[in-house]
PDB file of C-alpha atoms in Angstrom:
ATOM      1  CA  MET T 169       0.000   0.000   0.000  1.00 54.00           C
ATOM      2  CA  SER T 170       1.397   3.387  -1.008  1.00 61.00           C
ATOM      3  CA  THR T 171       2.408   5.584   1.925  1.00 72.00           C
ATOM      4  CA  ARG T 172       1.543   8.644  -0.138  1.00 76.00           C
ATOM      5  CA  VAL T 173      -1.979   7.362  -0.802  1.00 74.00           C
ATOM      6  CA  PHE T 174      -2.507   6.594   2.894  1.00 76.00           C
ATOM      7  CA  ARG T 175      -1.269  10.021   3.965  1.00 80.00           C
ATOM      8  CA  GLU T 176      -3.491  11.782   1.456  1.00 83.00           C
ATOM      9  CA  ALA T 177      -6.534   9.777   2.539  1.00 82.00           C
ATOM     10  CA  THR T 178      -5.782  10.448   6.218  1.00 82.00           C
ATOM     11  CA  ARG T 179      -5.448  14.169   5.497  1.00 84.00           C
ATOM     12  CA  ARG T 180      -8.879  14.193   3.844  1.00 84.00           C
ATOM     13  CA  TRP T 181     -10.461  12.259   6.703  1.00 85.00           C
ATOM     14  CA  THR T 182      -8.884  14.578   9.290  1.00 82.00           C
ATOM     15  CA  GLU T 183     -10.419  17.573   7.541  1.00 82.00           C
ATOM     16  CA  ILE T 184     -13.816  15.861   7.435  1.00 80.00           C
ATOM     17  CA  ALA T 185     -13.680  14.967  11.139  1.00 78.00           C
ATOM     18  CA  ALA T 186     -12.699  18.516  12.117  1.00 75.00           C
ATOM     19  CA  ALA T 187     -15.337  20.190   9.943  1.00 74.00           C
ATOM     20  CA  HIS T 188     -18.331  18.886  11.882  1.00 69.00           C
ATOM     21  CA  ASP T 189     -19.296  19.800  15.406  1.00 66.00           C
ATOM     22  CA  GLY T 190     -22.385  18.662  17.304  1.00 67.00           C
ATOM     23  CA  PRO T 191     -22.824  16.018  20.019  1.00 66.00           C
ATOM     24  CA  LEU T 192     -20.359  13.565  18.474  1.00 72.00           C
ATOM     25  CA  ALA T 193     -17.444  15.973  18.017  1.00 73.00           C
ATOM     26  CA  ALA T 194     -15.801  14.986  21.320  1.00 73.00           C
ATOM     27  CA  LEU T 195     -15.706  11.341  20.237  1.00 78.00           C
ATOM     28  CA  ARG T 196     -14.010  11.915  16.892  1.00 82.00           C
ATOM     29  CA  ALA T 197     -10.566  13.181  17.947  1.00 82.00           C
ATOM     30  CA  PRO T 198      -9.502  10.158  20.073  1.00 87.00           C
ATOM     31  CA  ALA T 199     -10.902   7.780  17.457  1.00 88.00           C
ATOM     32  CA  LEU T 200      -8.893   9.511  14.725  1.00 88.00           C
ATOM     33  CA  ASP T 201      -5.736   9.279  16.854  1.00 89.00           C
ATOM     34  CA  ASP T 202      -6.263   5.533  17.269  1.00 91.00           C
ATOM     35  CA  PHE T 203      -6.771   5.136  13.532  1.00 91.00           C
ATOM     36  CA  ARG T 204      -3.562   7.012  12.735  1.00 88.00           C
ATOM     37  CA  GLN T 205      -1.622   4.753  15.089  1.00 90.00           C
ATOM     38  CA  GLN T 206      -3.054   1.578  13.565  1.00 89.00           C
ATOM     39  CA  GLY T 207      -3.052   2.637   9.933  1.00 88.00           C
ATOM     40  CA  PHE T 208      -5.293   1.340   7.187  1.00 90.00           C
ATOM     41  CA  PRO T 209      -5.556  -2.487   7.060  1.00 92.00           C
ATOM     42  CA  ASP T 210      -3.529  -4.168   4.331  1.00 89.00           C
ATOM     43  CA  THR T 211      -2.834  -7.738   3.262  1.00 90.00           C
ATOM     44  CA  GLN T 212       0.426  -7.858   5.223  1.00 90.00           C
ATOM     45  CA  ARG T 213      -1.655  -8.175   8.381  1.00 90.00           C
ATOM     46  CA  GLU T 214      -2.777 -11.690   9.207  1.00 90.00           C
ATOM     47  CA  GLU T 215      -6.375 -10.648   9.859  1.00 91.00           C
ATOM     48  CA  TRP T 216      -6.587  -9.010   6.421  1.00 92.00           C
ATOM     49  CA  ARG T 217      -4.443 -11.270   4.272  1.00 91.00           C
ATOM     50  CA  TYR T 218      -7.360 -12.323   2.039  1.00 89.00           C
ATOM     51  CA  THR T 219      -8.976  -8.912   1.535  1.00 91.00           C
ATOM     52  CA  ASN T 220      -7.317  -6.011  -0.269  1.00 90.00           C
ATOM     53  CA  LEU T 221      -8.882  -2.649   0.582  1.00 91.00           C
ATOM     54  CA  THR T 222      -6.462  -0.479  -1.402  1.00 88.00           C
ATOM     55  CA  SER T 223      -9.179   0.546  -3.854  1.00 87.00           C
ATOM     56  CA  LEU T 224     -11.073   2.223  -0.999  1.00 90.00           C
ATOM     57  CA  LEU T 225      -8.086   4.430  -0.254  1.00 85.00           C
ATOM     58  CA  GLU T 226      -7.570   5.410  -3.868  1.00 84.00           C
ATOM     59  CA  ARG T 227     -11.122   6.648  -4.332  1.00 86.00           C
ATOM     60  CA  ASN T 228     -11.758  10.147  -3.094  1.00 85.00           C
ATOM     61  CA  HIS T 229     -15.053   9.337  -1.400  1.00 90.00           C
ATOM     62  CA  GLU T 230     -17.289  12.123  -0.216  1.00 89.00           C
ATOM     63  CA  PHE T 231     -18.533  11.169   3.250  1.00 90.00           C
ATOM     64  CA  VAL T 232     -22.216  11.960   3.670  1.00 90.00           C
ATOM     65  CA  ARG T 233     -24.169  12.195   6.930  1.00 87.00           C
ATOM     66  CA  THR T 234     -27.593  11.009   5.879  1.00 89.00           C
ATOM     67  CA  ALA T 235     -29.730   9.699   8.734  1.00 90.00           C
ATOM     68  CA  VAL T 236     -30.669   6.034   8.968  1.00 93.00           C
ATOM     69  CA  HIS T 237     -34.326   5.074   8.510  1.00 94.00           C
ATOM     70  CA  LEU T 238     -36.190   3.482  11.435  1.00 96.00           C
ATOM     71  CA  GLU T 239     -39.362   1.427  11.652  1.00 97.00           C
ATOM     72  CA  GLY T 240     -40.907  -0.286  14.658  1.00 97.00           C
ATOM     73  CA  THR T 241     -39.615   2.136  17.285  1.00 96.00           C
ATOM     74  CA  ASP T 242     -43.137   3.288  18.198  1.00 96.00           C
ATOM     75  CA  GLN T 243     -43.754   0.097  20.194  1.00 97.00           C
ATOM     76  CA  ALA T 244     -44.218   0.275  23.957  1.00 97.00           C
ATOM     77  CA  GLY T 245     -40.913  -0.121  25.759  1.00 97.00           C
ATOM     78  CA  VAL T 246     -38.709   1.155  22.903  1.00 98.00           C
ATOM     79  CA  THR T 247     -36.669   4.349  23.116  1.00 94.00           C
ATOM     80  CA  ALA T 248     -34.746   5.676  20.110  1.00 94.00           C
ATOM     81  CA  LEU T 249     -32.264   8.572  19.954  1.00 89.00           C
ATOM     82  CA  ASP T 250     -30.610  10.049  16.861  1.00 86.00           C
ATOM     83  CA  LEU T 251     -26.856  10.002  17.479  1.00 81.00           C
ATOM     84  CA  ALA T 252     -26.176  12.882  15.108  1.00 72.00           C
ATOM     85  CA  SER T 253     -28.659  15.409  16.449  1.00 69.00           C
ATOM     86  CA  ASP T 254     -29.715  14.518  19.992  1.00 66.00           C
ATOM     87  CA  PRO T 255     -27.784  16.685  22.459  1.00 53.00           C
ATOM     88  CA  GLU T 256     -28.251  14.264  25.361  1.00 59.00           C
ATOM     89  CA  LEU T 257     -25.102  12.200  24.901  1.00 55.00           C
ATOM     90  CA  SER T 258     -25.318  11.482  28.629  1.00 44.00           C
ATOM     91  CA  GLN T 259     -28.128   9.080  27.731  1.00 52.00           C
ATOM     92  CA  LEU T 260     -25.885   7.138  25.382  1.00 59.00           C
ATOM     93  CA  SER T 261     -24.157   5.055  28.034  1.00 64.00           C
ATOM     94  CA  GLY T 262     -22.075   2.329  26.456  1.00 72.00           C
ATOM     95  CA  LEU T 263     -21.265   4.084  23.170  1.00 78.00           C
ATOM     96  CA  GLY T 264     -17.894   2.680  22.130  1.00 80.00           C
ATOM     97  CA  ASP T 265     -17.537   0.380  25.152  1.00 85.00           C
ATOM     98  CA  LEU T 266     -17.586  -2.824  23.081  1.00 89.00           C
ATOM     99  CA  VAL T 267     -15.262  -1.600  20.329  1.00 89.00           C
ATOM    100  CA  ASP T 268     -11.530  -2.184  20.659  1.00 86.00           C
ATOM    101  CA  ARG T 269     -10.309   0.527  18.298  1.00 85.00           C
ATOM    102  CA  LYS T 270      -6.733  -0.710  18.570  1.00 83.00           C
ATOM    103  CA  GLU T 271      -7.781  -4.115  17.228  1.00 88.00           C
ATOM    104  CA  HIS T 272     -10.221  -2.787  14.637  1.00 93.00           C
ATOM    105  CA  PRO T 273      -8.763   0.217  12.776  1.00 93.00           C
ATOM    106  CA  LEU T 274     -11.822   0.637  10.565  1.00 95.00           C
ATOM    107  CA  ALA T 275     -13.977   0.882  13.689  1.00 94.00           C
ATOM    108  CA  ALA T 276     -11.668   3.688  14.817  1.00 93.00           C
ATOM    109  CA  LEU T 277     -12.185   5.350  11.429  1.00 93.00           C
ATOM    110  CA  ASN T 278     -15.934   4.941  11.889  1.00 94.00           C
ATOM    111  CA  GLY T 279     -15.670   6.825  15.174  1.00 91.00           C
ATOM    112  CA  ALA T 280     -13.613   9.579  13.561  1.00 90.00           C
ATOM    113  CA  LEU T 281     -16.080  10.124  10.708  1.00 91.00           C
ATOM    114  CA  LEU T 282     -19.263   9.199  12.553  1.00 87.00           C
ATOM    115  CA  GLY T 283     -22.151  11.340  11.430  1.00 79.00           C
ATOM    116  CA  ALA T 284     -25.253   9.149  11.519  1.00 87.00           C
ATOM    117  CA  GLY T 285     -26.723   6.468  13.680  1.00 89.00           C
ATOM    118  CA  VAL T 286     -29.178   5.550  16.359  1.00 92.00           C
ATOM    119  CA  SER T 287     -29.281   4.490  19.990  1.00 92.00           C
ATOM    120  CA  LEU T 288     -32.011   1.965  20.832  1.00 95.00           C
ATOM    121  CA  SER T 289     -33.181   0.805  24.229  1.00 95.00           C
ATOM    122  CA  VAL T 290     -35.716  -1.951  24.937  1.00 98.00           C
ATOM    123  CA  ALA T 291     -37.135  -1.698  28.440  1.00 98.00           C
ATOM    124  CA  ARG T 292     -36.826  -4.416  31.058  1.00 98.00           C
ATOM    125  CA  GLY T 293     -39.380  -7.173  30.489  1.00 98.00           C
ATOM    126  CA  ALA T 294     -40.705  -5.739  27.200  1.00 98.00           C
ATOM    127  CA  GLN T 295     -41.862  -8.356  24.684  1.00 98.00           C
ATOM    128  CA  LEU T 296     -41.837  -6.707  21.270  1.00 98.00           C
ATOM    129  CA  GLY T 297     -44.374  -8.046  18.790  1.00 96.00           C
ATOM    130  CA  GLU T 298     -42.764  -6.439  15.740  1.00 97.00           C
ATOM    131  CA  ALA T 299     -39.191  -6.211  14.529  1.00 98.00           C
ATOM    132  CA  ILE T 300     -37.255  -2.972  14.753  1.00 98.00           C
ATOM    133  CA  ASN T 301     -35.982  -2.238  11.241  1.00 98.00           C
ATOM    134  CA  ILE T 302     -32.930  -0.088  10.565  1.00 97.00           C
ATOM    135  CA  THR T 303     -32.191   0.788   6.938  1.00 95.00           C
ATOM    136  CA  LEU T 304     -28.861   2.365   6.068  1.00 92.00           C
ATOM    137  CA  PRO T 305     -29.440   5.242   3.620  1.00 91.00           C
ATOM    138  CA  PRO T 306     -29.084   5.148  -0.175  1.00 91.00           C
ATOM    139  CA  LEU T 307     -25.738   6.404  -1.451  1.00 92.00           C
ATOM    140  CA  ALA T 308     -25.043   8.491  -4.532  1.00 91.00           C
ATOM    141  CA  ARG T 309     -22.133   7.576  -6.770  1.00 92.00           C
ATOM    142  CA  GLY T 310     -18.713   8.109  -5.190  1.00 92.00           C
ATOM    143  CA  THR T 311     -19.993   8.689  -1.655  1.00 93.00           C
ATOM    144  CA  ALA T 312     -19.274   6.945   1.648  1.00 93.00           C
ATOM    145  CA  HIS T 313     -21.164   6.630   4.918  1.00 94.00           C
ATOM    146  CA  ALA T 314     -20.167   5.813   8.508  1.00 94.00           C
ATOM    147  CA  ALA T 315     -23.073   4.806  10.753  1.00 94.00           C
ATOM    148  CA  ARG T 316     -23.236   3.554  14.338  1.00 93.00           C
ATOM    149  CA  VAL T 317     -26.002   1.514  15.941  1.00 95.00           C
ATOM    150  CA  LEU T 318     -26.072   1.189  19.725  1.00 94.00           C
ATOM    151  CA  ALA T 319     -28.703  -1.149  21.178  1.00 96.00           C
ATOM    152  CA  ARG T 320     -29.446  -2.266  24.714  1.00 97.00           C
ATOM    153  CA  ILE T 321     -31.948  -5.084  25.307  1.00 98.00           C
ATOM    154  CA  GLY T 322     -33.170  -4.908  28.889  1.00 98.00           C
ATOM    155  CA  GLU T 323     -33.408  -7.675  31.461  1.00 98.00           C
ATOM    156  CA  ASN T 324     -35.813 -10.457  30.393  1.00 99.00           C
ATOM    157  CA  ALA T 325     -36.853  -8.440  27.317  1.00 99.00           C
ATOM    158  CA  SER T 326     -37.368  -9.992  23.882  1.00 99.00           C
ATOM    159  CA  ALA T 327     -36.755  -8.203  20.579  1.00 99.00           C
ATOM    160  CA  LYS T 328     -36.021  -8.611  16.876  1.00 99.00           C
ATOM    161  CA  LEU T 329     -33.598  -6.239  15.159  1.00 99.00           C
ATOM    162  CA  HIS T 330     -33.195  -6.187  11.374  1.00 98.00           C
ATOM    163  CA  ILE T 331     -30.426  -4.088   9.789  1.00 97.00           C
ATOM    164  CA  GLY T 332     -30.403  -3.656   6.015  1.00 94.00           C
ATOM    165  CA  GLU T 333     -29.213  -1.190   3.426  1.00 89.00           C
ATOM    166  CA  ALA T 334     -30.654   0.918   0.635  1.00 85.00           C
ATOM    167  CA  PRO T 335     -28.991   0.832  -2.816  1.00 80.00           C
ATOM    168  CA  GLY T 336     -25.494   2.085  -3.571  1.00 81.00           C
ATOM    169  CA  ASP T 337     -23.291   1.174  -6.538  1.00 85.00           C
ATOM    170  CA  GLU T 338     -19.756  -0.235  -6.554  1.00 87.00           C
ATOM    171  CA  SER T 339     -18.197   3.225  -6.275  1.00 90.00           C
ATOM    172  CA  CYS T 340     -19.700   3.669  -2.785  1.00 93.00           C
ATOM    173  CA  TRP T 341     -18.424   2.544   0.614  1.00 95.00           C
ATOM    174  CA  ARG T 342     -20.232   1.777   3.868  1.00 95.00           C
ATOM    175  CA  ASN T 343     -18.172   1.542   7.066  1.00 96.00           C
ATOM    176  CA  ASP T 344     -20.528   0.718   9.936  1.00 96.00           C
ATOM    177  CA  VAL T 345     -20.327  -0.356  13.583  1.00 96.00           C
ATOM    178  CA  VAL T 346     -23.070  -2.063  15.607  1.00 97.00           C
ATOM    179  CA  GLU T 347     -22.834  -2.409  19.409  1.00 97.00           C
ATOM    180  CA  ILE T 348     -25.396  -4.496  21.293  1.00 98.00           C
ATOM    181  CA  PHE T 349     -25.778  -5.202  25.020  1.00 98.00           C
ATOM    182  CA  LEU T 350     -27.992  -8.103  26.118  1.00 99.00           C
ATOM    183  CA  GLU T 351     -28.825  -7.834  29.784  1.00 98.00           C
ATOM    184  CA  ARG T 352     -29.701 -10.763  32.044  1.00 99.00           C
ATOM    185  CA  GLY T 353     -32.281 -13.073  30.453  1.00 99.00           C
ATOM    186  CA  ALA T 354     -32.649 -10.937  27.303  1.00 99.00           C
ATOM    187  CA  GLN T 355     -33.547 -12.566  23.985  1.00 99.00           C
ATOM    188  CA  LEU T 356     -32.550 -11.063  20.625  1.00 99.00           C
ATOM    189  CA  GLU T 357     -32.978 -12.141  17.022  1.00 99.00           C
ATOM    190  CA  LEU T 358     -30.561 -10.120  14.894  1.00 99.00           C
ATOM    191  CA  VAL T 359     -30.546 -10.017  11.078  1.00 98.00           C
ATOM    192  CA  PHE T 360     -27.827  -8.123   9.194  1.00 96.00           C
ATOM    193  CA  HIS T 361     -28.644  -8.140   5.494  1.00 93.00           C
ATOM    194  CA  LYS T 362     -26.366  -6.800   2.757  1.00 88.00           C
ATOM    195  CA  SER T 363     -27.818  -6.756  -0.735  1.00 79.00           C
ATOM    196  CA  GLY T 364     -26.409  -3.655  -2.430  1.00 72.00           C
ATOM    197  CA  GLY T 365     -23.383  -3.224  -4.657  1.00 83.00           C
ATOM    198  CA  ALA T 366     -21.519  -0.797  -2.386  1.00 89.00           C
ATOM    199  CA  ALA T 367     -18.287  -1.904  -0.742  1.00 93.00           C
ATOM    200  CA  SER T 368     -19.042  -2.738   2.881  1.00 94.00           C
ATOM    201  CA  THR T 369     -16.845  -3.003   5.971  1.00 96.00           C
ATOM    202  CA  SER T 370     -18.608  -3.549   9.277  1.00 96.00           C
ATOM    203  CA  LEU T 371     -18.056  -4.563  12.882  1.00 97.00           C
ATOM    204  CA  LEU T 372     -20.768  -6.100  15.063  1.00 98.00           C
ATOM    205  CA  ALA T 373     -19.774  -6.235  18.744  1.00 98.00           C
ATOM    206  CA  ILE T 374     -22.123  -7.929  21.217  1.00 98.00           C
ATOM    207  CA  ARG T 375     -21.934  -8.612  24.952  1.00 98.00           C
ATOM    208  CA  GLN T 376     -24.282 -11.041  26.690  1.00 98.00           C
ATOM    209  CA  GLU T 377     -25.092 -11.279  30.367  1.00 98.00           C
ATOM    210  CA  ARG T 378     -26.396 -14.251  32.370  1.00 98.00           C
ATOM    211  CA  ASP T 379     -29.004 -16.504  30.685  1.00 99.00           C
ATOM    212  CA  SER T 380     -29.328 -14.238  27.634  1.00 99.00           C
ATOM    213  CA  HIS T 381     -29.721 -15.673  24.146  1.00 99.00           C
ATOM    214  CA  LEU T 382     -28.677 -14.311  20.763  1.00 99.00           C
ATOM    215  CA  SER T 383     -29.796 -15.673  17.400  1.00 99.00           C
ATOM    216  CA  SER T 384     -27.841 -13.892  14.663  1.00 98.00           C
ATOM    217  CA  HIS T 385     -28.227 -14.146  10.880  1.00 98.00           C
ATOM    218  CA  ALA T 386     -25.710 -12.470   8.541  1.00 96.00           C
ATOM    219  CA  VAL T 387     -26.790 -12.540   4.893  1.00 95.00           C
ATOM    220  CA  THR T 388     -24.592 -11.170   2.093  1.00 92.00           C
ATOM    221  CA  LEU T 389     -25.877 -11.689  -1.437  1.00 84.00           C
ATOM    222  CA  GLU T 390     -24.237  -9.028  -3.595  1.00 73.00           C
ATOM    223  CA  GLY T 391     -21.278  -6.699  -3.789  1.00 72.00           C
ATOM    224  CA  ARG T 392     -17.731  -6.661  -5.065  1.00 83.00           C
ATOM    225  CA  LEU T 393     -16.206  -6.221  -1.620  1.00 92.00           C
ATOM    226  CA  THR T 394     -17.634  -7.173   1.776  1.00 94.00           C
ATOM    227  CA  ARG T 395     -15.843  -7.578   5.090  1.00 95.00           C
ATOM    228  CA  GLN T 396     -17.750  -8.252   8.302  1.00 96.00           C
ATOM    229  CA  ASP T 397     -16.268  -8.783  11.762  1.00 97.00           C
ATOM    230  CA  LEU T 398     -18.515 -10.222  14.467  1.00 98.00           C
ATOM    231  CA  THR T 399     -17.416 -10.425  18.103  1.00 98.00           C
ATOM    232  CA  VAL T 400     -19.571 -11.953  20.830  1.00 98.00           C
ATOM    233  CA  THR T 401     -18.547 -11.932  24.489  1.00 98.00           C
ATOM    234  CA  LEU T 402     -20.417 -14.364  26.727  1.00 98.00           C
ATOM    235  CA  SER T 403     -19.884 -12.636  30.067  1.00 98.00           C
ATOM    236  CA  GLY T 404     -22.668 -14.189  32.144  1.00 98.00           C
ATOM    237  CA  GLU T 405     -23.191 -17.866  33.001  1.00 98.00           C
ATOM    238  CA  GLY T 406     -25.881 -19.596  30.982  1.00 98.00           C
ATOM    239  CA  ALA T 407     -25.545 -17.201  28.034  1.00 98.00           C
ATOM    240  CA  SER T 408     -25.860 -18.738  24.574  1.00 98.00           C
ATOM    241  CA  CYS T 409     -25.491 -17.597  20.985  1.00 99.00           C
ATOM    242  CA  ARG T 410     -26.514 -19.133  17.685  1.00 98.00           C
ATOM    243  CA  LEU T 411     -24.674 -17.522  14.777  1.00 98.00           C
ATOM    244  CA  ARG T 412     -25.745 -18.193  11.198  1.00 98.00           C
ATOM    245  CA  GLY T 413     -24.242 -16.776   8.021  1.00 97.00           C
ATOM    246  CA  LEU T 414     -25.003 -17.081   4.318  1.00 96.00           C
ATOM    247  CA  PHE T 415     -22.859 -15.380   1.705  1.00 93.00           C
ATOM    248  CA  GLY T 416     -22.623 -15.421  -2.059  1.00 90.00           C
ATOM    249  CA  THR T 417     -20.024 -13.730  -4.244  1.00 88.00           C
ATOM    250  CA  THR T 418     -20.337 -12.393  -7.756  1.00 81.00           C
ATOM    251  CA  GLU T 419     -17.616 -13.171 -10.287  1.00 82.00           C
ATOM    252  CA  GLY T 420     -14.444 -11.532  -9.041  1.00 84.00           C
ATOM    253  CA  GLY T 421     -16.124 -10.454  -5.803  1.00 88.00           C
ATOM    254  CA  VAL T 422     -14.792 -10.862  -2.266  1.00 92.00           C
ATOM    255  CA  CYS T 423     -16.843 -11.717   0.814  1.00 94.00           C
ATOM    256  CA  ASP T 424     -14.865 -12.026   4.049  1.00 95.00           C
ATOM    257  CA  HIS T 425     -16.522 -12.987   7.353  1.00 96.00           C
ATOM    258  CA  HIS T 426     -14.534 -13.099  10.598  1.00 96.00           C
ATOM    259  CA  SER T 427     -16.069 -14.126  13.909  1.00 97.00           C
ATOM    260  CA  LEU T 428     -14.795 -14.271  17.468  1.00 97.00           C
ATOM    261  CA  VAL T 429     -16.771 -15.821  20.328  1.00 98.00           C
ATOM    262  CA  ASP T 430     -15.269 -15.224  23.755  1.00 98.00           C
ATOM    263  CA  HIS T 431     -16.412 -17.708  26.417  1.00 98.00           C
ATOM    264  CA  ALA T 432     -15.441 -15.554  29.388  1.00 97.00           C
ATOM    265  CA  VAL T 433     -17.338 -17.505  32.072  1.00 98.00           C
ATOM    266  CA  PRO T 434     -18.486 -21.111  32.679  1.00 97.00           C
ATOM    267  CA  HIS T 435     -21.630 -22.827  31.401  1.00 97.00           C
ATOM    268  CA  CYS T 436     -22.061 -20.978  28.090  1.00 98.00           C
ATOM    269  CA  THR T 437     -22.777 -22.328  24.602  1.00 98.00           C
ATOM    270  CA  SER T 438     -22.075 -21.086  21.089  1.00 98.00           C
ATOM    271  CA  ASP T 439     -23.007 -22.558  17.722  1.00 98.00           C
ATOM    272  CA  GLN T 440     -21.652 -21.102  14.472  1.00 98.00           C
ATOM    273  CA  LEU T 441     -22.754 -22.205  10.995  1.00 98.00           C
ATOM    274  CA  TYR T 442     -21.706 -20.180   7.950  1.00 97.00           C
ATOM    275  CA  LYS T 443     -22.416 -21.279   4.379  1.00 96.00           C
ATOM    276  CA  GLY T 444     -20.973 -19.773   1.207  1.00 94.00           C
ATOM    277  CA  VAL T 445     -21.681 -19.954  -2.522  1.00 92.00           C
ATOM    278  CA  VAL T 446     -18.693 -18.616  -4.449  1.00 90.00           C
ATOM    279  CA  ALA T 447     -18.815 -17.735  -8.149  1.00 85.00           C
ATOM    280  CA  SER T 448     -15.968 -18.288 -10.593  1.00 81.00           C
ATOM    281  CA  ASP T 449     -12.958 -16.103  -9.721  1.00 84.00           C
ATOM    282  CA  GLY T 450     -14.729 -14.985  -6.560  1.00 87.00           C
ATOM    283  CA  ARG T 451     -13.342 -15.318  -3.062  1.00 90.00           C
ATOM    284  CA  GLY T 452     -15.266 -16.335   0.020  1.00 91.00           C
ATOM    285  CA  VAL T 453     -13.635 -16.319   3.447  1.00 93.00           C
ATOM    286  CA  PHE T 454     -14.872 -17.484   6.826  1.00 95.00           C
ATOM    287  CA  ARG T 455     -12.484 -17.346   9.739  1.00 95.00           C
ATOM    288  CA  GLY T 456     -14.098 -18.294  13.012  1.00 95.00           C
ATOM    289  CA  ARG T 457     -12.337 -18.166  16.365  1.00 96.00           C
ATOM    290  CA  VAL T 458     -13.467 -19.356  19.783  1.00 97.00           C
ATOM    291  CA  VAL T 459     -11.696 -18.265  22.956  1.00 97.00           C
ATOM    292  CA  VAL T 460     -12.307 -20.255  26.149  1.00 97.00           C
ATOM    293  CA  ARG T 461     -11.024 -18.491  29.248  1.00 96.00           C
ATOM    294  CA  PRO T 462      -9.159 -20.551  31.891  1.00 94.00           C
ATOM    295  CA  ASP T 463     -12.101 -20.619  34.318  1.00 91.00           C
ATOM    296  CA  ALA T 464     -14.825 -21.139  31.700  1.00 94.00           C
ATOM    297  CA  GLN T 465     -15.594 -24.774  32.543  1.00 93.00           C
ATOM    298  CA  LYS T 466     -18.340 -26.745  30.817  1.00 94.00           C
ATOM    299  CA  THR T 467     -18.159 -24.668  27.661  1.00 95.00           C
ATOM    300  CA  GLU T 468     -19.846 -25.978  24.532  1.00 96.00           C
ATOM    301  CA  ALA T 469     -18.702 -24.448  21.237  1.00 97.00           C
ATOM    302  CA  LEU T 470     -19.661 -25.694  17.771  1.00 97.00           C
ATOM    303  CA  GLN T 471     -18.503 -24.381  14.395  1.00 97.00           C
ATOM    304  CA  SER T 472     -19.076 -25.412  10.766  1.00 97.00           C
ATOM    305  CA  ASN T 473     -18.451 -23.833   7.344  1.00 96.00           C
ATOM    306  CA  PRO T 474     -19.637 -25.813   4.282  1.00 95.00           C
ATOM    307  CA  ASN T 475     -19.193 -24.013   0.944  1.00 92.00           C
ATOM    308  CA  LEU T 476     -20.110 -24.466  -2.709  1.00 91.00           C
ATOM    309  CA  LEU T 477     -17.879 -23.337  -5.583  1.00 88.00           C
ATOM    310  CA  LEU T 478     -19.580 -22.474  -8.879  1.00 85.00           C
ATOM    311  CA  ASP T 479     -17.151 -22.879 -11.772  1.00 76.00           C
ATOM    312  CA  SER T 480     -17.901 -24.112 -15.277  1.00 63.00           C
ATOM    313  CA  ARG T 481     -14.255 -24.867 -16.045  1.00 58.00           C
TER     314      ARG T 481
END
């Protein structure tokens, strides 16, 4: 990766971060510092060896701050705040707590350029009858967007959260971060659906407390370049997660899924199943990791990744 290209891109991003004030301004400077220290990911790093992001640096994207679209937040027990415009950042407890910016440089860049997003809270004991839908905005040619979703599912609450995206062509770039807290006994069905042509880099970071359950579905059906990192920390006994992924690549496309499940305490279960359909000259990657801490006895962790290669040769 050209040092000159990286410096020029960093200069542009610094100007963008400094040009916008508002409630999120105080968060941007430390995030930008972390990004500068880490640098832009390249294939010389083990975690990125299969995915070349150089094309994203070379394009002079215009970062836009279009709001995300919400549906289903009018249900009893749901509170929603606009991250870009709501002045009450004191209500946004937990923003950034699950993101290790030194391990995820693009998450640091998201924080530096953050201009759109939502904070969701589901009250203790609420049983939502409808899904909460978050749609990332449409992107015009040559634009980029950095959104943040912060969700907290209260004790013994049950919810469905669907995150999708409006159209954007291959010249566009989405760089998003999702943080979710599941409190004791909470139940969440999460769907993250990518179907547009825009390049997409995303981090989903989730922490589960005692006896909570997560059912996650990551679906990627289109796009020349997709990279998704999913981290789940099981921090309360009896917590469980069921992670499902389905990805398909177009010819010459790249779809890269990385997952990390951290069994931090005893008596937790995780089950990962990712399936891929890869077109000729495409590249599909699934790299799943499970960490079992020294005191996390009676852990059950399953993982499988069957794939299908489509090639007429």
